[in-house]
């Protein structure tokens, strides 16, 4: 007998997807029957519970994870120029990655014409900033407590980062109790998130079964286009943008450096975990990539904490795909909100299980889109998880090379 606890979560989700499709198809065939409608109502109720559980943890998780992420980085007082260069590189490449994702989804429009059977939110429920100044004003909450209560994600993110930065300026005796409290709070939130994520197969089953029962198999056509869009955007960033950075800003032959980092990249791809790959990434960068250990020991762990190019790119594509599927046209400024939110949230999201999916809930809340469409994204998450993790590690590796190049030039 197979021990179900030994079955990986992503395989449980795949099984839930298959069962959801089967049950949904049966319900659609008998859509007019009373029993079919009753089961569909139960499935919708189950899906709503799962989505509400996810939404429940968003605010405390964002606040605590950002605090822990910022303080863990800022507390290292010997960062100096290396830290500044590293931060600049990570912000730049993450912004480029999200921009590529948004560009691809606007060109391909994978969600256009999709029939997902979802309720289109009222225009008043969708965040519609009037100008760039409105976005900047939204970043500064007049009442941080009200921002927490009203799910003002941009305001919550800004205040959390600001609070963390100024916490690091306190004397050690004053700082440590605050840091310990939020570290403990974050650990509690992580336990809650782990428990909710463990329910993902049941949530996916309810979401998919209800979706198929409502719309049929037409939902899989835009989903295939979505996968193509994500894969293409990741490929552009992985094989074009990052190698160009390696060549012109690190003085590295991209192909040679890619070969040197291949063991780490393949491990990241197969394990879908940049944190688990970190020791091998450091070894490859030092021994095969000729990066000084004083650089790798600072830049790579920092990258594993705050740099998520592939994941941030994926977020941009997924959120715009959902908007297109709903028939909602997100304008340039709303897409700028998506970019800004994805960039800021990625600072503290690296340690979160299935971080990409949790980040997606946060960004959808930021732009006022419903969470129901995440069921389809959950179903295929593992397919792109490996590719985006490899992209994250590749970006970290090139970041180490760039910093090492400029450090050697300034010596």
Short mmCIF file of C-alpha atoms in Angstrom, two decimals:
data_model
loop_
_atom_site.label_atom_id
_atom_site.label_comp_id
_atom_site.label_asym_id
_atom_site.label_seq_id
_atom_site.Cartn_x
_atom_site.Cartn_y
_atom_site.Cartn_z
CA UNK A 1 0.00 0.00 0.00
CA UNK A 2 1.34 3.43 -0.98
CA UNK A 3 1.86 5.86 1.88
CA UNK A 4 -0.02 8.96 0.74
CA UNK A 5 2.27 11.16 2.83
CA UNK A 6 5.14 10.16 0.57
CA UNK A 7 3.35 11.36 -2.55
CA UNK A 8 4.71 14.77 -3.56
CA UNK A 9 2.22 17.62 -3.32
CA UNK A 10 2.43 18.45 -7.02
CA UNK A 11 1.43 14.87 -7.91
CA UNK A 12 -1.52 15.13 -5.54
CA UNK A 13 -2.54 18.32 -7.34
CA UNK A 14 -2.21 16.61 -10.73
CA UNK A 15 -4.40 13.74 -9.47
CA UNK A 16 -6.91 16.27 -8.14
CA UNK A 17 -6.92 17.96 -11.55
CA UNK A 18 -7.65 14.66 -13.34
CA UNK A 19 -10.42 13.73 -10.90
CA UNK A 20 -11.83 17.25 -11.11
CA UNK A 21 -12.00 17.04 -14.90
CA UNK A 22 -13.75 13.65 -14.74
CA UNK A 23 -16.31 14.70 -12.11
CA UNK A 24 -16.84 18.05 -13.83
CA UNK A 25 -17.50 16.32 -17.17
CA UNK A 26 -20.05 14.01 -15.55
CA UNK A 27 -21.80 16.94 -13.90
CA UNK A 28 -21.90 18.85 -17.19
CA UNK A 29 -23.56 15.91 -18.94
CA UNK A 30 -26.28 15.96 -16.28
CA UNK A 31 -26.26 19.71 -15.82
CA UNK A 32 -30.06 19.98 -15.59
CA UNK A 33 -30.46 17.27 -12.96
CA UNK A 34 -31.12 18.37 -9.38
CA UNK A 35 -28.41 16.10 -7.97
CA UNK A 36 -25.88 17.58 -10.41
CA UNK A 37 -26.68 21.13 -9.34
CA UNK A 38 -26.49 20.16 -5.67
CA UNK A 39 -23.04 18.60 -6.12
CA UNK A 40 -21.89 21.64 -8.12
CA UNK A 41 -23.04 23.88 -5.26
CA UNK A 42 -21.04 21.79 -2.77
CA UNK A 43 -17.96 22.00 -5.01
CA UNK A 44 -18.33 25.76 -5.28
CA UNK A 45 -18.61 25.96 -1.49
CA UNK A 46 -15.42 23.89 -1.08
CA UNK A 47 -13.57 26.07 -3.58
CA UNK A 48 -14.72 29.21 -1.76
CA UNK A 49 -13.42 27.88 1.57
CA UNK A 50 -9.99 27.19 0.06
CA UNK A 51 -9.78 30.63 -1.56
CA UNK A 52 -10.90 32.35 1.65
CA UNK A 53 -8.21 30.47 3.60
CA UNK A 54 -5.61 31.75 1.14
CA UNK A 55 -6.95 35.27 1.37
CA UNK A 56 -6.97 35.04 5.17
CA UNK A 57 -3.19 34.64 5.41
CA UNK A 58 -2.20 37.18 2.76
CA UNK A 59 -1.93 40.34 4.88
CA UNK A 60 -0.09 38.89 7.93
CA UNK A 61 2.13 36.80 5.65
CA UNK A 62 3.11 39.75 3.45
CA UNK A 63 3.83 42.01 6.41
CA UNK A 64 5.91 39.46 8.31
CA UNK A 65 7.77 38.00 5.31
CA UNK A 66 8.79 41.44 4.06
CA UNK A 67 9.97 42.42 7.54
CA UNK A 68 12.05 39.25 7.87
CA UNK A 69 13.42 39.59 4.34
CA UNK A 70 14.46 43.23 4.69
CA UNK A 71 15.92 42.94 8.21
CA UNK A 72 17.88 39.80 7.34
CA UNK A 73 19.54 41.67 4.49
CA UNK A 74 19.94 45.09 6.12
CA UNK A 75 21.32 43.63 9.36
CA UNK A 76 24.48 42.63 7.50
CA UNK A 77 26.50 45.77 8.17
CA UNK A 78 29.43 44.81 5.95
CA UNK A 79 27.41 44.83 2.74
CA UNK A 80 28.91 48.10 1.50
CA UNK A 81 29.38 48.45 -2.25
CA UNK A 82 28.83 44.74 -2.80
CA UNK A 83 25.38 44.99 -1.23
CA UNK A 84 24.43 48.08 -3.21
CA UNK A 85 25.55 46.54 -6.50
CA UNK A 86 23.76 43.31 -5.67
CA UNK A 87 20.53 45.12 -4.79
CA UNK A 88 20.70 47.22 -7.96
CA UNK A 89 21.26 44.12 -10.10
CA UNK A 90 18.39 42.18 -8.53
CA UNK A 91 15.93 45.07 -8.81
CA UNK A 92 16.94 45.66 -12.44
CA UNK A 93 16.72 42.04 -13.60
CA UNK A 94 13.43 41.42 -11.77
CA UNK A 95 11.95 44.52 -13.38
CA UNK A 96 13.18 43.38 -16.80
CA UNK A 97 11.73 39.91 -16.22
CA UNK A 98 8.30 41.23 -15.26
CA UNK A 99 8.40 43.62 -18.22
CA UNK A 100 9.14 40.76 -20.61
CA UNK A 101 6.26 38.75 -19.16
CA UNK A 102 3.85 41.67 -19.53
CA UNK A 103 5.05 42.31 -23.09
CA UNK A 104 4.54 38.68 -24.12
CA UNK A 105 1.08 38.39 -22.62
CA UNK A 106 0.03 41.63 -24.32
CA UNK A 107 1.33 40.39 -27.69
CA UNK A 108 0.01 36.82 -27.52
CA UNK A 109 -3.12 37.56 -25.44
CA UNK A 110 -3.61 33.97 -24.25
CA UNK A 111 -6.73 34.78 -22.23
CA UNK A 112 -8.58 36.68 -24.94
CA UNK A 113 -11.93 35.08 -25.72
CA UNK A 114 -11.57 32.53 -22.94
CA UNK A 115 -14.76 31.22 -21.39
CA UNK A 116 -13.89 30.44 -17.81
CA UNK A 117 -17.37 30.86 -16.41
CA UNK A 118 -16.20 33.45 -13.92
CA UNK A 119 -18.01 36.54 -12.74
CA UNK A 120 -16.52 39.70 -14.18
CA UNK A 121 -15.91 42.14 -11.32
CA UNK A 122 -17.66 45.47 -11.39
CA UNK A 123 -15.49 48.28 -12.65
CA UNK A 124 -15.75 49.91 -9.24
CA UNK A 125 -14.12 46.82 -7.69
CA UNK A 126 -11.08 47.03 -9.95
CA UNK A 127 -8.24 49.28 -8.91
CA UNK A 128 -8.07 51.98 -11.58
CA UNK A 129 -5.32 54.48 -10.78
CA UNK A 130 -5.78 57.70 -12.67
CA UNK A 131 -2.10 58.46 -13.10
CA UNK A 132 1.39 57.51 -12.04
CA UNK A 133 1.01 59.98 -9.18
CA UNK A 134 -2.02 58.05 -7.94
CA UNK A 135 0.04 54.85 -7.81
CA UNK A 136 2.73 56.64 -5.82
CA UNK A 137 0.13 58.13 -3.46
CA UNK A 138 -1.43 54.69 -2.94
CA UNK A 139 1.95 53.46 -1.75
CA UNK A 140 1.74 55.73 1.30
CA UNK A 141 -1.22 54.75 3.51
CA UNK A 142 -2.67 57.54 5.62
CA UNK A 143 -3.63 54.88 8.15
CA UNK A 144 -1.56 51.66 8.14
CA UNK A 145 -4.16 49.85 10.27
CA UNK A 146 -6.90 50.78 7.80
CA UNK A 147 -4.66 49.60 4.95
CA UNK A 148 -4.42 46.20 6.66
CA UNK A 149 -8.19 46.01 7.12
CA UNK A 150 -8.97 47.14 3.57
CA UNK A 151 -6.46 44.84 1.82
CA UNK A 152 -4.59 47.83 0.40
CA UNK A 153 -1.66 45.68 -0.73
CA UNK A 154 0.51 48.48 -2.13
CA UNK A 155 0.19 50.43 1.12
CA UNK A 156 0.82 47.33 3.25
CA UNK A 157 3.95 46.44 1.28
CA UNK A 158 5.35 49.98 1.46
CA UNK A 159 4.72 50.36 5.20
CA UNK A 160 6.13 46.88 5.96
CA UNK A 161 9.36 47.64 4.10
CA UNK A 162 9.61 51.11 5.70
CA UNK A 163 9.02 49.67 9.18
CA UNK A 164 11.66 46.98 8.59
CA UNK A 165 14.25 49.44 7.28
CA UNK A 166 13.89 51.77 10.26
CA UNK A 167 13.91 48.84 12.68
CA UNK A 168 17.45 48.08 11.51
CA UNK A 169 18.53 51.60 12.53
CA UNK A 170 17.78 50.95 16.21
CA UNK A 171 20.41 49.98 18.74
CA UNK A 172 20.94 46.22 18.98
CA UNK A 173 19.26 45.97 22.39
CA UNK A 174 16.18 47.78 21.05
CA UNK A 175 16.15 46.06 17.67
CA UNK A 176 16.47 42.43 18.71
CA UNK A 177 13.14 42.07 20.58
CA UNK A 178 11.26 43.47 17.57
CA UNK A 179 13.13 41.23 15.14
CA UNK A 180 12.60 38.16 17.35
CA UNK A 181 8.87 38.88 17.60
CA UNK A 182 8.40 39.18 13.83
CA UNK A 183 10.63 36.19 13.13
CA UNK A 184 8.46 34.11 15.46
CA UNK A 185 5.30 35.60 13.97
CA UNK A 186 6.58 34.74 10.48
CA UNK A 187 7.30 31.15 11.55
CA UNK A 188 3.74 30.81 12.87
CA UNK A 189 2.39 32.17 9.59
CA UNK A 190 4.53 29.71 7.67
CA UNK A 191 3.03 26.83 9.64
CA UNK A 192 -0.45 28.08 8.82
CA UNK A 193 0.48 28.50 5.14
CA UNK A 194 1.96 24.99 5.01
CA UNK A 195 -1.32 23.64 6.39
CA UNK A 196 -3.38 25.55 3.84
CA UNK A 197 -1.09 24.54 0.98
CA UNK A 198 -1.54 20.91 2.07
CA UNK A 199 -5.24 21.39 1.27
CA UNK A 200 -4.40 22.52 -2.28
CA UNK A 201 -5.36 19.18 -3.92
CA UNK A 202 -8.86 19.45 -2.43
CA UNK A 203 -9.12 23.10 -3.42
CA UNK A 204 -7.96 22.38 -6.97
CA UNK A 205 -10.40 19.47 -7.24
CA UNK A 206 -13.34 21.67 -6.23
CA UNK A 207 -12.23 24.57 -8.44
CA UNK A 208 -11.63 22.44 -11.54
CA UNK A 209 -14.70 20.24 -11.16
CA UNK A 210 -16.92 23.29 -10.74
CA UNK A 211 -15.21 25.05 -13.66
CA UNK A 212 -15.61 22.08 -16.03
CA UNK A 213 -19.20 21.55 -14.93
CA UNK A 214 -19.92 25.19 -15.73
CA UNK A 215 -17.94 25.78 -18.94
CA UNK A 216 -16.85 22.41 -20.34
CA UNK A 217 -13.46 21.68 -21.85
CA UNK A 218 -13.15 25.02 -23.65
CA UNK A 219 -11.10 26.26 -20.68
CA UNK A 220 -8.08 24.17 -21.73
CA UNK A 221 -7.48 26.03 -25.00
CA UNK A 222 -6.53 29.36 -23.38
CA UNK A 223 -4.65 27.41 -20.70
CA UNK A 224 -2.39 25.91 -23.38
CA UNK A 225 -1.80 29.42 -24.79
CA UNK A 226 -0.97 30.58 -21.27
CA UNK A 227 1.67 27.86 -20.88
CA UNK A 228 3.19 28.78 -24.24
CA UNK A 229 3.29 32.46 -23.24
CA UNK A 230 4.97 31.79 -19.88
CA UNK A 231 7.49 29.39 -21.43
CA UNK A 232 8.36 31.81 -24.23
CA UNK A 233 8.80 34.74 -21.83
CA UNK A 234 11.02 32.66 -19.52
CA UNK A 235 13.07 31.50 -22.52
CA UNK A 236 13.63 35.10 -23.68
CA UNK A 237 14.83 36.12 -20.22
CA UNK A 238 16.93 32.98 -19.68
CA UNK A 239 18.57 32.68 -23.11
CA UNK A 240 18.72 36.31 -24.30
CA UNK A 241 18.48 38.96 -21.57
CA UNK A 242 20.58 37.29 -18.86
CA UNK A 243 23.35 36.09 -21.24
CA UNK A 244 23.61 39.63 -22.65
CA UNK A 245 24.05 40.93 -19.10
CA UNK A 246 26.71 38.28 -18.48
CA UNK A 247 28.60 39.29 -21.61
CA UNK A 248 28.47 43.07 -21.34
CA UNK A 249 28.37 43.61 -17.57
CA UNK A 250 30.31 40.62 -16.23
CA UNK A 251 32.82 40.04 -19.02
CA UNK A 252 31.75 36.39 -19.20
CA UNK A 253 31.29 34.18 -22.23
CA UNK A 254 27.59 33.31 -21.75
CA UNK A 255 27.88 29.79 -23.16
CA UNK A 256 30.94 28.94 -21.07
CA UNK A 257 29.36 30.31 -17.92
CA UNK A 258 26.12 28.47 -18.65
CA UNK A 259 28.14 25.25 -18.97
CA UNK A 260 29.90 25.99 -15.69
CA UNK A 261 26.61 26.51 -13.88
CA UNK A 262 24.83 23.60 -15.61
CA UNK A 263 24.88 21.20 -12.60
CA UNK A 264 23.21 23.81 -10.39
CA UNK A 265 20.70 24.81 -13.07
CA UNK A 266 19.73 21.21 -13.78
CA UNK A 267 19.33 20.56 -10.07
CA UNK A 268 17.18 23.68 -9.71
CA UNK A 269 15.08 22.57 -12.68
CA UNK A 270 14.50 19.07 -11.33
CA UNK A 271 13.97 20.03 -7.68
CA UNK A 272 12.06 23.29 -8.29
CA UNK A 273 13.82 24.73 -5.22
CA UNK A 274 16.42 27.48 -5.43
CA UNK A 275 17.07 27.29 -1.67
CA UNK A 276 17.83 23.56 -1.82
CA UNK A 277 20.13 24.19 -4.79
CA UNK A 278 22.08 27.00 -3.04
CA UNK A 279 25.09 24.91 -1.85
CA UNK A 280 25.60 23.50 -5.35
CA UNK A 281 25.09 26.95 -6.91
CA UNK A 282 27.85 28.37 -4.71
CA UNK A 283 30.19 25.47 -5.49
CA UNK A 284 29.65 25.78 -9.26
CA UNK A 285 30.10 29.56 -9.20
CA UNK A 286 33.36 29.30 -7.24
CA UNK A 287 35.02 26.21 -8.69
CA UNK A 288 33.65 26.17 -12.24
CA UNK A 289 32.77 29.84 -12.76
CA UNK A 290 35.84 31.36 -11.07
CA UNK A 291 33.80 33.68 -8.85
CA UNK A 292 35.57 34.65 -5.57
CA UNK A 293 34.07 33.02 -2.49
CA UNK A 294 33.71 36.38 -0.71
CA UNK A 295 31.29 37.35 -3.50
CA UNK A 296 29.35 34.09 -3.73
CA UNK A 297 28.94 33.83 0.05
CA UNK A 298 27.12 37.16 0.09
CA UNK A 299 25.45 37.52 -3.31
CA UNK A 300 24.04 34.01 -3.78
CA UNK A 301 22.36 33.56 -0.37
CA UNK A 302 20.95 37.06 -0.78
CA UNK A 303 19.66 36.09 -4.23
CA UNK A 304 18.01 32.97 -2.84
CA UNK A 305 16.20 35.27 -0.40
CA UNK A 306 15.09 38.22 -2.50
CA UNK A 307 15.76 37.57 -6.20
CA UNK A 308 12.99 35.76 -8.07
CA UNK A 309 13.19 36.78 -11.73
CA UNK A 310 11.39 33.72 -13.06
CA UNK A 311 8.66 33.79 -10.43
CA UNK A 312 8.04 37.52 -10.79
CA UNK A 313 7.81 37.13 -14.59
CA UNK A 314 5.32 34.28 -14.15
CA UNK A 315 3.19 36.46 -11.87
CA UNK A 316 2.87 39.18 -14.48
CA UNK A 317 1.79 36.71 -17.16
CA UNK A 318 -0.67 34.89 -14.88
CA UNK A 319 -2.41 38.02 -13.59
CA UNK A 320 -2.82 39.53 -17.06
CA UNK A 321 -4.01 36.16 -18.39
CA UNK A 322 -6.71 36.09 -15.71
CA UNK A 323 -7.70 39.68 -16.53
CA UNK A 324 -7.95 38.84 -20.24
CA UNK A 325 -10.00 35.72 -19.46
CA UNK A 326 -12.42 37.90 -17.50
CA UNK A 327 -12.62 40.41 -20.33
CA UNK A 328 -11.02 43.08 -18.14
CA UNK A 329 -8.66 45.43 -19.93
CA UNK A 330 -5.85 46.37 -17.57
CA UNK A 331 -4.39 49.65 -18.74
CA UNK A 332 -0.78 50.72 -18.66
CA UNK A 333 -0.97 52.12 -15.13
CA UNK A 334 -2.75 49.03 -13.80
CA UNK A 335 -0.04 46.89 -15.38
CA UNK A 336 2.50 49.16 -13.69
CA UNK A 337 0.75 48.28 -10.42
CA UNK A 338 1.17 44.59 -11.26
CA UNK A 339 4.88 45.15 -11.97
CA UNK A 340 5.46 47.16 -8.80
CA UNK A 341 3.55 44.73 -6.58
CA UNK A 342 5.30 41.67 -8.03
CA UNK A 343 8.67 43.35 -7.57
CA UNK A 344 8.07 44.36 -3.96
CA UNK A 345 6.40 41.13 -2.85
CA UNK A 346 9.24 39.04 -4.27
CA UNK A 347 11.55 40.50 -1.59
CA UNK A 348 10.05 38.31 1.10
CA UNK A 349 8.45 35.51 -0.89
CA UNK A 350 11.39 33.18 -1.48
CA UNK A 351 10.82 31.11 1.67
CA UNK A 352 7.07 30.73 1.18
CA UNK A 353 5.92 27.29 -0.04
CA UNK A 354 4.51 27.56 -3.57
CA UNK A 355 5.56 31.21 -3.39
CA UNK A 356 4.39 31.97 -6.92
CA UNK A 357 0.81 31.03 -6.16
CA UNK A 358 0.73 32.94 -2.87
CA UNK A 359 2.23 35.97 -4.63
CA UNK A 360 -0.48 35.71 -7.28
CA UNK A 361 -3.21 36.04 -4.65
CA UNK A 362 -1.48 39.17 -3.35
CA UNK A 363 -1.22 40.77 -6.81
CA UNK A 364 -4.80 39.90 -7.75
CA UNK A 365 -5.91 41.61 -4.54
CA UNK A 366 -3.78 44.64 -5.43
CA UNK A 367 -5.56 45.15 -8.77
CA UNK A 368 -9.00 44.04 -7.56
CA UNK A 369 -9.41 40.84 -9.60
CA UNK A 370 -11.23 37.74 -8.25
CA UNK A 371 -9.27 34.70 -7.07
CA UNK A 372 -11.43 31.95 -8.63
CA UNK A 373 -9.36 31.69 -11.83
CA UNK A 374 -6.32 30.65 -9.82
CA UNK A 375 -7.66 27.09 -9.90
CA UNK A 376 -6.51 26.63 -13.49
CA UNK A 377 -3.14 28.18 -12.68
CA UNK A 378 -2.71 25.87 -9.70
CA UNK A 379 -3.41 22.90 -11.96
CA UNK A 380 -0.46 23.59 -14.26
CA UNK A 381 1.84 25.31 -11.78
CA UNK A 382 4.32 22.43 -11.59
CA UNK A 383 4.82 22.55 -15.36
CA UNK A 384 6.37 26.03 -15.20
CA UNK A 385 7.69 25.83 -11.62
CA UNK A 386 10.84 24.00 -12.69
CA UNK A 387 11.60 26.45 -15.50
CA UNK A 388 11.08 29.55 -13.39
CA UNK A 389 13.23 28.12 -10.56
CA UNK A 390 16.08 27.47 -13.00
CA UNK A 391 15.65 31.06 -14.23
CA UNK A 392 15.88 32.33 -10.64
CA UNK A 393 19.14 30.44 -10.05
CA UNK A 394 20.60 31.51 -13.42
CA UNK A 395 19.89 35.14 -12.57
CA UNK A 396 21.53 34.73 -9.14
CA UNK A 397 24.60 33.18 -10.77
CA UNK A 398 24.98 36.00 -13.27
CA UNK A 399 24.45 38.51 -10.47
CA UNK A 400 27.46 37.04 -8.66
CA UNK A 401 29.51 37.33 -11.86
CA UNK A 402 28.46 40.96 -12.42
CA UNK A 403 29.29 41.97 -8.85
CA UNK A 404 32.64 40.12 -8.99
CA UNK A 405 33.51 41.89 -12.26
CA UNK A 406 32.87 45.37 -10.86
CA UNK A 407 34.56 44.56 -7.55
CA UNK A 408 37.72 43.46 -9.39
CA UNK A 409 37.59 46.59 -11.55
CA UNK A 410 37.41 48.85 -8.50
CA UNK A 411 40.25 47.10 -6.62
#
